[in-house]
Short mmCIF file of N, CA, C and O in Angstrom, two decimals:
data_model
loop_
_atom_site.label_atom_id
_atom_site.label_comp_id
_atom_site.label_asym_id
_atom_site.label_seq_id
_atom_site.Cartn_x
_atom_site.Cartn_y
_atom_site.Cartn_z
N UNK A 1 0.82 -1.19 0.00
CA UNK A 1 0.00 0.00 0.00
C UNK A 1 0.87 1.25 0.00
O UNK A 1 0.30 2.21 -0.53
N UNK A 2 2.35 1.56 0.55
CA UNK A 2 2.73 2.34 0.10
C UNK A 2 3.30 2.82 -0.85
O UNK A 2 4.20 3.64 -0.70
N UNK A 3 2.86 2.35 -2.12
CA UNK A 3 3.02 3.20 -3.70
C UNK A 3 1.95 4.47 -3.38
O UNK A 3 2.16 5.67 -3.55
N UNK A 4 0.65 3.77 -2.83
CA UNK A 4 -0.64 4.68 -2.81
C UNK A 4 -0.51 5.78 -2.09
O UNK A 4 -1.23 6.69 -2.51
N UNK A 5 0.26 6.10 -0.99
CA UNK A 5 0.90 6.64 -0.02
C UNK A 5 1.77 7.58 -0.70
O UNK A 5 1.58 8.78 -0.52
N UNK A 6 2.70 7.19 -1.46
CA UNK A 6 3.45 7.93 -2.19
C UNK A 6 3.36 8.79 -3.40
O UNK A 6 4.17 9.62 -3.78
N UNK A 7 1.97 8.37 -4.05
CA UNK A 7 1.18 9.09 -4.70
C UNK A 7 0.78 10.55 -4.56
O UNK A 7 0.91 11.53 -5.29
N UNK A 8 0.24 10.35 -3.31
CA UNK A 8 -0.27 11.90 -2.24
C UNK A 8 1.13 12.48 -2.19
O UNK A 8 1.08 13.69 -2.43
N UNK A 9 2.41 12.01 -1.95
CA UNK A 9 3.47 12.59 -1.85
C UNK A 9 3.96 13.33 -3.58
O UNK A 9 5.06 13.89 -3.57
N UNK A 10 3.63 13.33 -4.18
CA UNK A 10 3.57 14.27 -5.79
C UNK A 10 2.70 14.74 -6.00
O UNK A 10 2.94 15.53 -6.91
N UNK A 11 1.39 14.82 -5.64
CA UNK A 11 0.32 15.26 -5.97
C UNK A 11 0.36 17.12 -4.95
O UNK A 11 0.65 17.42 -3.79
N UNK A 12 -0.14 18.00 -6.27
CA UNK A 12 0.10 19.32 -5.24
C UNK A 12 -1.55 20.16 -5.52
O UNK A 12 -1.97 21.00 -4.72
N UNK A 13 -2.45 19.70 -6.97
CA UNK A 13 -3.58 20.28 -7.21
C UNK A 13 -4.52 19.58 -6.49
O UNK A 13 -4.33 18.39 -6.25
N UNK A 14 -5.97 20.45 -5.93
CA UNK A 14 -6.61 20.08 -5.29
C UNK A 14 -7.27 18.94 -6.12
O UNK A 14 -7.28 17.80 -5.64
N UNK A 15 -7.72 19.14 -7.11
CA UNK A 15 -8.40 17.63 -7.60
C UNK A 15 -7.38 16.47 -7.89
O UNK A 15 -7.86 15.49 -8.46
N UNK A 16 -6.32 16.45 -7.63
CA UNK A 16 -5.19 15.96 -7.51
C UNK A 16 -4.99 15.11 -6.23
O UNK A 16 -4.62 13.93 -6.22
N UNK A 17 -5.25 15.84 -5.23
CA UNK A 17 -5.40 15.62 -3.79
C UNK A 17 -6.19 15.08 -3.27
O UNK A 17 -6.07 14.78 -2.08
N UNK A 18 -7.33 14.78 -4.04
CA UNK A 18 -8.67 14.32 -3.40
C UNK A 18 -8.92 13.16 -4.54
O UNK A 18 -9.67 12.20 -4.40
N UNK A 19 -8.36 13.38 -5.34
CA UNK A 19 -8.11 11.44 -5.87
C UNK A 19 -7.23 10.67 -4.97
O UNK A 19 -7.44 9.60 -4.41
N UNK A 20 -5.88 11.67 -4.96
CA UNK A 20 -5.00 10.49 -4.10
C UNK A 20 -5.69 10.11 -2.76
O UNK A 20 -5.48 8.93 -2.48
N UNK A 21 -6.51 10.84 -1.80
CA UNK A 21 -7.15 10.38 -0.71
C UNK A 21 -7.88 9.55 -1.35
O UNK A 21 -7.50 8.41 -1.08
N UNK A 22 -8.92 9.54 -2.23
CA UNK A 22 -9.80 8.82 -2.60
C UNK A 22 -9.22 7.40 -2.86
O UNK A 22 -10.10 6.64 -2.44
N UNK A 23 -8.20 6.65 -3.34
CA UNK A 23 -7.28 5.98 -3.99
C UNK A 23 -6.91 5.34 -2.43
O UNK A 23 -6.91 4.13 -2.20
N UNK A 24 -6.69 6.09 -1.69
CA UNK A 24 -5.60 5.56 -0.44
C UNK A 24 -6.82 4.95 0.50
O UNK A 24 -6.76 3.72 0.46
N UNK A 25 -7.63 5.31 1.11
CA UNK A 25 -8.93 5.02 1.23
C UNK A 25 -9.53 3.72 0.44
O UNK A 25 -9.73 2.58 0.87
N UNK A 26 -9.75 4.25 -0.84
CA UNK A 26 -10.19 2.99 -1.34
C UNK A 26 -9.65 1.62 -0.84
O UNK A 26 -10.29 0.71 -0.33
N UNK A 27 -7.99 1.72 -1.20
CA UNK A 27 -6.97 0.55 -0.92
C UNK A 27 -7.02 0.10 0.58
O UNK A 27 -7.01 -1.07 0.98
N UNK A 28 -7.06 1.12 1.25
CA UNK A 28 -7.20 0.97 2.74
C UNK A 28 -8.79 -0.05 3.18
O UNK A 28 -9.08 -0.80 4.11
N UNK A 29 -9.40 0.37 2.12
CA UNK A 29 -10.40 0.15 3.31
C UNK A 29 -10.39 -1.77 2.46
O UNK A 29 -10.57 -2.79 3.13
N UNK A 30 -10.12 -1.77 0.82
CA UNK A 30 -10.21 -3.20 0.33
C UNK A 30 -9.33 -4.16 0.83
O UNK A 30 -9.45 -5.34 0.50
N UNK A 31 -7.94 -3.58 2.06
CA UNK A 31 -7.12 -4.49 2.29
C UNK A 31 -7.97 -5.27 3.65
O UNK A 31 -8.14 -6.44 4.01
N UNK A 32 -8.30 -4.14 4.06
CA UNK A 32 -9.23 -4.48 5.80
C UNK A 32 -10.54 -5.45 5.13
O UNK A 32 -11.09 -6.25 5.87
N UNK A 33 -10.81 -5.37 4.22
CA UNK A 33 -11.56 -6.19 3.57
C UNK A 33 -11.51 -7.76 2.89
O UNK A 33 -12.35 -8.65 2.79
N UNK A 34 -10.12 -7.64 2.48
CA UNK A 34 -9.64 -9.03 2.20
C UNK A 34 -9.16 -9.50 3.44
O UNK A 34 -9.45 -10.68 3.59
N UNK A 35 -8.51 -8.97 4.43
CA UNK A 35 -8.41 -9.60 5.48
C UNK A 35 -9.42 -10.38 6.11
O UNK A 35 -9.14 -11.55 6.38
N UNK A 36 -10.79 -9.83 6.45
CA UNK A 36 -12.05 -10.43 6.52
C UNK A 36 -12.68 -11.18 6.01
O UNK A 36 -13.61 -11.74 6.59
N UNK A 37 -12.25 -11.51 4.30
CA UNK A 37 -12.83 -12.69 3.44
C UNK A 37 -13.88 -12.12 3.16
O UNK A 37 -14.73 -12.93 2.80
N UNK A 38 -14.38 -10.66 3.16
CA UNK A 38 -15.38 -9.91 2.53
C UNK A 38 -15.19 -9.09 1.40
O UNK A 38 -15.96 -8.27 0.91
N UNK A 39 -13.89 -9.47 1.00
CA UNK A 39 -13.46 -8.63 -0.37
C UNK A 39 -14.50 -8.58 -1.80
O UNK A 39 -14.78 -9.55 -2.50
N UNK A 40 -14.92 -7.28 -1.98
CA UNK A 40 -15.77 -6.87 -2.63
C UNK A 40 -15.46 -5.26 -3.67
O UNK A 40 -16.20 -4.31 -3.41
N UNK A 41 -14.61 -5.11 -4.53
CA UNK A 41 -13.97 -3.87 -4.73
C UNK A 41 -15.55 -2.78 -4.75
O UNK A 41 -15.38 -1.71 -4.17
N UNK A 42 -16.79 -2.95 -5.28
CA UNK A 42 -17.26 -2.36 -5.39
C UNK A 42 -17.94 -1.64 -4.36
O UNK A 42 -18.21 -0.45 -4.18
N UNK A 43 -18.12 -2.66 -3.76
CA UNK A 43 -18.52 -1.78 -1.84
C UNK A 43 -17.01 -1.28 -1.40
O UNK A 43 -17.09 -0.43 -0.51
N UNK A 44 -15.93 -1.51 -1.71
CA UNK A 44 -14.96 -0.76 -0.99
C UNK A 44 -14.91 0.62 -1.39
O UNK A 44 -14.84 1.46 -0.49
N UNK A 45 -14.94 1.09 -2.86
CA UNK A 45 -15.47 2.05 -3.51
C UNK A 45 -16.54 3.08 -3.37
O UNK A 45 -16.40 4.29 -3.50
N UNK A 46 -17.76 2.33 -3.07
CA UNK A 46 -18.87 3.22 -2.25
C UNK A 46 -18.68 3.73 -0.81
O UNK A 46 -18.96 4.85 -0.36
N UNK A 47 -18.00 2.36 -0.03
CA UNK A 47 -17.81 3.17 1.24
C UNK A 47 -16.46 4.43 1.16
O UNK A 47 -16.52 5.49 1.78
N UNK A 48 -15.36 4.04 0.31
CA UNK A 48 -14.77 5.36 0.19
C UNK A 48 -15.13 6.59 -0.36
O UNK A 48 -14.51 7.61 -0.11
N UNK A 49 -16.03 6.55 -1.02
CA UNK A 49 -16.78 7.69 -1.84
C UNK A 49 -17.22 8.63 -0.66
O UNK A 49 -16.91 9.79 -0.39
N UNK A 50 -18.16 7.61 0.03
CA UNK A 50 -18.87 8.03 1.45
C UNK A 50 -17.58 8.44 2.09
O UNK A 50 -17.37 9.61 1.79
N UNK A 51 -16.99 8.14 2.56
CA UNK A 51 -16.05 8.64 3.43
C UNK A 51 -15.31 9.98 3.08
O UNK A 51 -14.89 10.77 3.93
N UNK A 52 -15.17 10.17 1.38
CA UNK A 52 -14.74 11.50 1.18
C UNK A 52 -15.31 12.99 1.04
O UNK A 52 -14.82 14.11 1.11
N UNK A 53 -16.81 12.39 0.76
CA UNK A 53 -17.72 13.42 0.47
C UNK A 53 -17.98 13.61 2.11
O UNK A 53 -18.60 14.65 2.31
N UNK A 54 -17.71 12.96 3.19
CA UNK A 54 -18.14 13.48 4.46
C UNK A 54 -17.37 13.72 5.37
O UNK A 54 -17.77 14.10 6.47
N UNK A 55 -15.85 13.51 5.01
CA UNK A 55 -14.48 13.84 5.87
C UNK A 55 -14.51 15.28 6.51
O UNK A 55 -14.67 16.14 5.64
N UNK A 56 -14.41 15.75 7.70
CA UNK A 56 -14.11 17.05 7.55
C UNK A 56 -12.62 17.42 7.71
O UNK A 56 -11.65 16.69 7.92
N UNK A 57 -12.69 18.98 7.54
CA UNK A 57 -11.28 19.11 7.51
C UNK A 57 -10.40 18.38 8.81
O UNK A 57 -9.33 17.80 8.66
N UNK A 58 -11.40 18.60 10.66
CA UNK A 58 -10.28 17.97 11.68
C UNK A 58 -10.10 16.90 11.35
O UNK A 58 -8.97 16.56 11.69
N UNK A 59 -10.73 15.96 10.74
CA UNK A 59 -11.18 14.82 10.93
C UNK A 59 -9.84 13.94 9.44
O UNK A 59 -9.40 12.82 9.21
N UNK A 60 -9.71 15.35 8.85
CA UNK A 60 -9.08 14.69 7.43
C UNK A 60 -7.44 15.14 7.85
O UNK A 60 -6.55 14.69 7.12
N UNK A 61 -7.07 16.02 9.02
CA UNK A 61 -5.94 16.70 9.49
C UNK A 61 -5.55 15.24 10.51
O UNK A 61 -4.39 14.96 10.79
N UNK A 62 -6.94 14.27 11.05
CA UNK A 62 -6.08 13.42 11.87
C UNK A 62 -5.68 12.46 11.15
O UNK A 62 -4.72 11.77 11.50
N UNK A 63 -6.26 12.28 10.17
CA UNK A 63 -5.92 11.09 9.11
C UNK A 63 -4.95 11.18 8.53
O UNK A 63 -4.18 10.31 8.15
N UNK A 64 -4.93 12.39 8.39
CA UNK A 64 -2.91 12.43 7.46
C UNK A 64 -2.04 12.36 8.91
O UNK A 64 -0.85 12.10 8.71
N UNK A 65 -2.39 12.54 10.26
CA UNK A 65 -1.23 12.70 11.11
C UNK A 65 -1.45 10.65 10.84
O UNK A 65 -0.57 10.08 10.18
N UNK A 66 -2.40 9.99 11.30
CA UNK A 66 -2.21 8.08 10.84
C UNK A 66 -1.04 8.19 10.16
O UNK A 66 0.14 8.00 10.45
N UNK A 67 -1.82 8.64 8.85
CA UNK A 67 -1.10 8.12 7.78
C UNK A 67 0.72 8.50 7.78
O UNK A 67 1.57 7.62 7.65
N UNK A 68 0.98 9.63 7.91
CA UNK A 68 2.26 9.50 8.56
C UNK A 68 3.12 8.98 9.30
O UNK A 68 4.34 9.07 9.13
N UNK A 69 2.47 8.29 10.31
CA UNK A 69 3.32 7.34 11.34
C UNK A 69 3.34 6.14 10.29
O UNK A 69 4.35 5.45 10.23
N UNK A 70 2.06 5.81 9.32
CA UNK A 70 2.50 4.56 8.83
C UNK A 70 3.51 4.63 7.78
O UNK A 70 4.23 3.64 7.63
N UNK A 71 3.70 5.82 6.92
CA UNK A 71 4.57 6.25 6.46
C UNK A 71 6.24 6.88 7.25
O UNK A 71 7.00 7.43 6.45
N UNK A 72 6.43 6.83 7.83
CA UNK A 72 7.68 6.74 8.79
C UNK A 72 8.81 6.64 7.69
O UNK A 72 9.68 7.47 7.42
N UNK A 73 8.55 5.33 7.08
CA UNK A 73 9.86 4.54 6.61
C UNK A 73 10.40 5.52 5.79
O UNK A 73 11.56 5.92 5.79
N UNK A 74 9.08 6.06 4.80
CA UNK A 74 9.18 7.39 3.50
C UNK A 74 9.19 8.76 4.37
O UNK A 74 8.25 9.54 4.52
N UNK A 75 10.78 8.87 5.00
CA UNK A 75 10.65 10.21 5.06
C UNK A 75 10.04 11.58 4.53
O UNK A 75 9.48 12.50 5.12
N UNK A 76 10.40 11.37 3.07
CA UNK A 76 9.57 12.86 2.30
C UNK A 76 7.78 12.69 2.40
O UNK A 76 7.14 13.71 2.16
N UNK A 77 7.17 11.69 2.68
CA UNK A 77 6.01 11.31 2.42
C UNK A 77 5.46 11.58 4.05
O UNK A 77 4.41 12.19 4.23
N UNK A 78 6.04 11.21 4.87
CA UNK A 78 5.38 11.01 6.05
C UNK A 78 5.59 12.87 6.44
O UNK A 78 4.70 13.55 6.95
N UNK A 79 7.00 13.43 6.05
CA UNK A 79 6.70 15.15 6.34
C UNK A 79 5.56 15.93 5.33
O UNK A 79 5.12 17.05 5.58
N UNK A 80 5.27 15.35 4.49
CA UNK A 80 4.37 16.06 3.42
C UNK A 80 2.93 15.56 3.94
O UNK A 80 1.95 16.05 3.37
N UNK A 81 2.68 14.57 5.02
CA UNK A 81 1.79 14.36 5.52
C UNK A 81 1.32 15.11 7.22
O UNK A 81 0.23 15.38 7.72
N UNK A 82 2.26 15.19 7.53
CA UNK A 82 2.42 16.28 8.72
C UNK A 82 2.15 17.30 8.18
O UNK A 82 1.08 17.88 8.33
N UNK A 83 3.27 17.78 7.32
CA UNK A 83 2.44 19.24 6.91
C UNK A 83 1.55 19.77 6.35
O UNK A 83 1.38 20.98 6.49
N UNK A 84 0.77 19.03 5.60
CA UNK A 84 -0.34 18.97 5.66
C UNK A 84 -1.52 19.16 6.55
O UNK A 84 -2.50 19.90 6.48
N UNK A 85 -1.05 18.15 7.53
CA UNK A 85 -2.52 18.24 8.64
C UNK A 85 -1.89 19.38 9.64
O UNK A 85 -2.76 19.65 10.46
N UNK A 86 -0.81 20.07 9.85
CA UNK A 86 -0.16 21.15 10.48
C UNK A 86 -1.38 22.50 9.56
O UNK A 86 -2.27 23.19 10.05
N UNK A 87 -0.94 22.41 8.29
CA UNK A 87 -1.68 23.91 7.23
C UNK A 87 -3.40 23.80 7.95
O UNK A 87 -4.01 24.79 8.35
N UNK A 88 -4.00 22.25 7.98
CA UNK A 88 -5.20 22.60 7.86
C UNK A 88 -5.55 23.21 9.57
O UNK A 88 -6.52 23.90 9.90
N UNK A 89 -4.26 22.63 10.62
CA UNK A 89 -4.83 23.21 11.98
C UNK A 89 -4.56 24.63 12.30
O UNK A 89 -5.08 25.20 13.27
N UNK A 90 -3.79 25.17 11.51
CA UNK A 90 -3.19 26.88 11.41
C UNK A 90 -4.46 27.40 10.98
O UNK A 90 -4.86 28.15 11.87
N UNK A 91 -5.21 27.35 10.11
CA UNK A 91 -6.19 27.35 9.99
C UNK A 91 -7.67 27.30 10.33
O UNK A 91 -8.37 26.51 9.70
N UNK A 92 -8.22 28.05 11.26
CA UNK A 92 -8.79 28.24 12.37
C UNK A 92 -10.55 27.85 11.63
O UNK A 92 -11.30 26.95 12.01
N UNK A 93 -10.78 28.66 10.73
CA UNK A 93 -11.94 28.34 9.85
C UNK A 93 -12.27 27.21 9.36
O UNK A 93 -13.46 26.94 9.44
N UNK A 94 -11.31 26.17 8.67
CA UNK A 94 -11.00 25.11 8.22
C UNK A 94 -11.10 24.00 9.38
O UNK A 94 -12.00 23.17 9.26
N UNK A 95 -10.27 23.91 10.46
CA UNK A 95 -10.50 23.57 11.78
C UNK A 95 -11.48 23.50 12.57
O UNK A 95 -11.51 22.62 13.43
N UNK A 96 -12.55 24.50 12.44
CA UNK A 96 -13.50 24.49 13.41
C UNK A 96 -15.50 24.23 12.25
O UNK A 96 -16.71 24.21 12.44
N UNK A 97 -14.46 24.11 11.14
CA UNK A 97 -15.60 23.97 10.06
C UNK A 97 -16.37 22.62 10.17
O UNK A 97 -15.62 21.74 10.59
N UNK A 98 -17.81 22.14 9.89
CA UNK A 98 -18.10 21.25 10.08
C UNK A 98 -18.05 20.34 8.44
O UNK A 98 -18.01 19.11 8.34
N UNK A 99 -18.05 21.02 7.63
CA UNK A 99 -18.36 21.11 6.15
C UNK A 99 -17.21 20.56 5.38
O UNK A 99 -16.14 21.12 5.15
N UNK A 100 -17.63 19.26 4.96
CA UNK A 100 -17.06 18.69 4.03
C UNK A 100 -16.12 19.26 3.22
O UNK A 100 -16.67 20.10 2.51
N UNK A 101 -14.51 19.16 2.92
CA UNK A 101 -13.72 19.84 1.75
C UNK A 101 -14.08 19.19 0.15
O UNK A 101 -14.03 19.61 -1.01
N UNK A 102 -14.43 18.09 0.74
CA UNK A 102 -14.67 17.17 -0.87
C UNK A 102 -15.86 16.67 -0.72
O UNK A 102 -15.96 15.44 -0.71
N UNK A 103 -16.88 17.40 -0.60
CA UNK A 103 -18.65 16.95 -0.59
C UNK A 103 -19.28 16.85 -1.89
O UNK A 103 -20.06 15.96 -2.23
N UNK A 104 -18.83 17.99 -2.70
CA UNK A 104 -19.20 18.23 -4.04
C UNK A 104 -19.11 16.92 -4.77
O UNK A 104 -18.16 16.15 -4.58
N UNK A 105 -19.97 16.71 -5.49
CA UNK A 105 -19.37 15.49 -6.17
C UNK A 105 -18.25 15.42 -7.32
O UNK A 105 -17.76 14.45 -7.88
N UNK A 106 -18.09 16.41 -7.44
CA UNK A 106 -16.72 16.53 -8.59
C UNK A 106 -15.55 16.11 -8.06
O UNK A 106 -14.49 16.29 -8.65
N UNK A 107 -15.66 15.32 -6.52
CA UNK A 107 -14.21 14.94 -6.15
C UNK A 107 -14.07 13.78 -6.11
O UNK A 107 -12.92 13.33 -6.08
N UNK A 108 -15.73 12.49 -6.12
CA UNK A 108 -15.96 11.54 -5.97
C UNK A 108 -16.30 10.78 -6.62
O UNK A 108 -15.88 9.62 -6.67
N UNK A 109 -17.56 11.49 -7.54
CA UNK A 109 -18.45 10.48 -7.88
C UNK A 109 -17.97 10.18 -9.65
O UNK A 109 -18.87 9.88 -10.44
N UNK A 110 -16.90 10.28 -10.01
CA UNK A 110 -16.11 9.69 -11.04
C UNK A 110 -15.44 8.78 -10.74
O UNK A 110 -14.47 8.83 -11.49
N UNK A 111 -15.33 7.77 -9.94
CA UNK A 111 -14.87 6.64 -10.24
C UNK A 111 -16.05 5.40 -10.15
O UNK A 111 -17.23 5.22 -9.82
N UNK A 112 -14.96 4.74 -10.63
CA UNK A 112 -16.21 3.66 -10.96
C UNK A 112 -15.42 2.03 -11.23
O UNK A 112 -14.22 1.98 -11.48
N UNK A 113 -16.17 0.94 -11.16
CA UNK A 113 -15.58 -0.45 -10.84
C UNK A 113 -15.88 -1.29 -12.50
O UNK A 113 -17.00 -1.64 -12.89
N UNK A 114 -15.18 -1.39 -12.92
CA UNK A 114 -15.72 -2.53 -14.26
C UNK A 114 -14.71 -4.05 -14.04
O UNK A 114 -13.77 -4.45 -13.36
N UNK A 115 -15.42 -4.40 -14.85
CA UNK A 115 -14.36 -6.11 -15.10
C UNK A 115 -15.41 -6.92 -14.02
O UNK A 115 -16.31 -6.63 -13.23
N UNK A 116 -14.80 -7.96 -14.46
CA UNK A 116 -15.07 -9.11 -13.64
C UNK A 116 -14.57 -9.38 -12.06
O UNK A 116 -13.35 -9.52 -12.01
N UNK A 117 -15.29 -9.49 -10.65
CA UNK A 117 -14.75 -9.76 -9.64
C UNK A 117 -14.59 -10.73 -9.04
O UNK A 117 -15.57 -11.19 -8.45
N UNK A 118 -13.39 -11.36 -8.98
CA UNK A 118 -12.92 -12.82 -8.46
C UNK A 118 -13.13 -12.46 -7.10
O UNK A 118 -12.68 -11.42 -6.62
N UNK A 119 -13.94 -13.45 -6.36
CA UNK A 119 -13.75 -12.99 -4.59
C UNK A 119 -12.76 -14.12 -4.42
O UNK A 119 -12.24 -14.33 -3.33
#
C-alpha cells in the first residue's frame, strides 16, 4: 500500500489531492476487507466515496497525522503528511468547520468499478 501513499506525496492540485485520498482510502479500506474474506472492490469504492464526500477538515488533518506514522519509513512522504494536517490546523476556519472539503461530487463520484470480480 505504500506506492498509494506515495502518490499523495507528488500530488500538489486540489483535484489531484482528493483522488490520491480517494485511492488511499479505497486501498485501505479493500485491504481491511480481504483480510475479513469480505473482499468486494465495489462496496470498498462506495464506502470510500462516502467517506470522502463526508471527511471534515479535523477529521481529514487526523488522518494524514495516521497516515504519517504509517509512512515513517518514506521520510519525504510522512513530512508532506504532517504538513499537511499542520496547514489545515493553522487554519482556524477550516478547523472548526463542520463542512465537508470534498462533498461536491466533482471529487468523488467519477470513479467507478468494471471487469469481472474474483472474490
Amino acid at each position: 500500500m505504500g506506492t498509494y501513499f506515495e502518490f499523495f506525496h507528488k500530488v500538489k492540485a486540489s483535484d489531484e489531492i482528493s483522488t490520491a485520498l480517494m485511492m488511499i482510502r479505497f486501498y485501505e479500506i479493500l485491504n481491511e476487507r480481504r483480510s475479513q474474506n469480505k473482499l468486494h472492490p465495489a462496496l470498498a469504492l462506495k464506502e470510500a466515496q462516502k467517506w470522502l464526500r463526508t471527511i471534515t477538515y479535523s477529521e481529514l488533518s487526523n488522518w494524514y497525522l495516521e497516515l504519517s506514522e504509517i509512512m515513517k519509513d518514506n521520510s519525504g512522504c510522512s513530512q508532506d503528511l504532517r504538513d499537511e494536517a499542520n496547514l489545515i490546523r493553522r487554519d482556524r476556519a477550516k478547523i472548526e468547520s463542520d463542512k465537508p472539503p470534498d462533498a461536491d461530487l466533482y471529487h468523488w463520484a467519477g470513479f467507478t468499478i468494471t471487469g469481472k470480480v474474483n472474490p
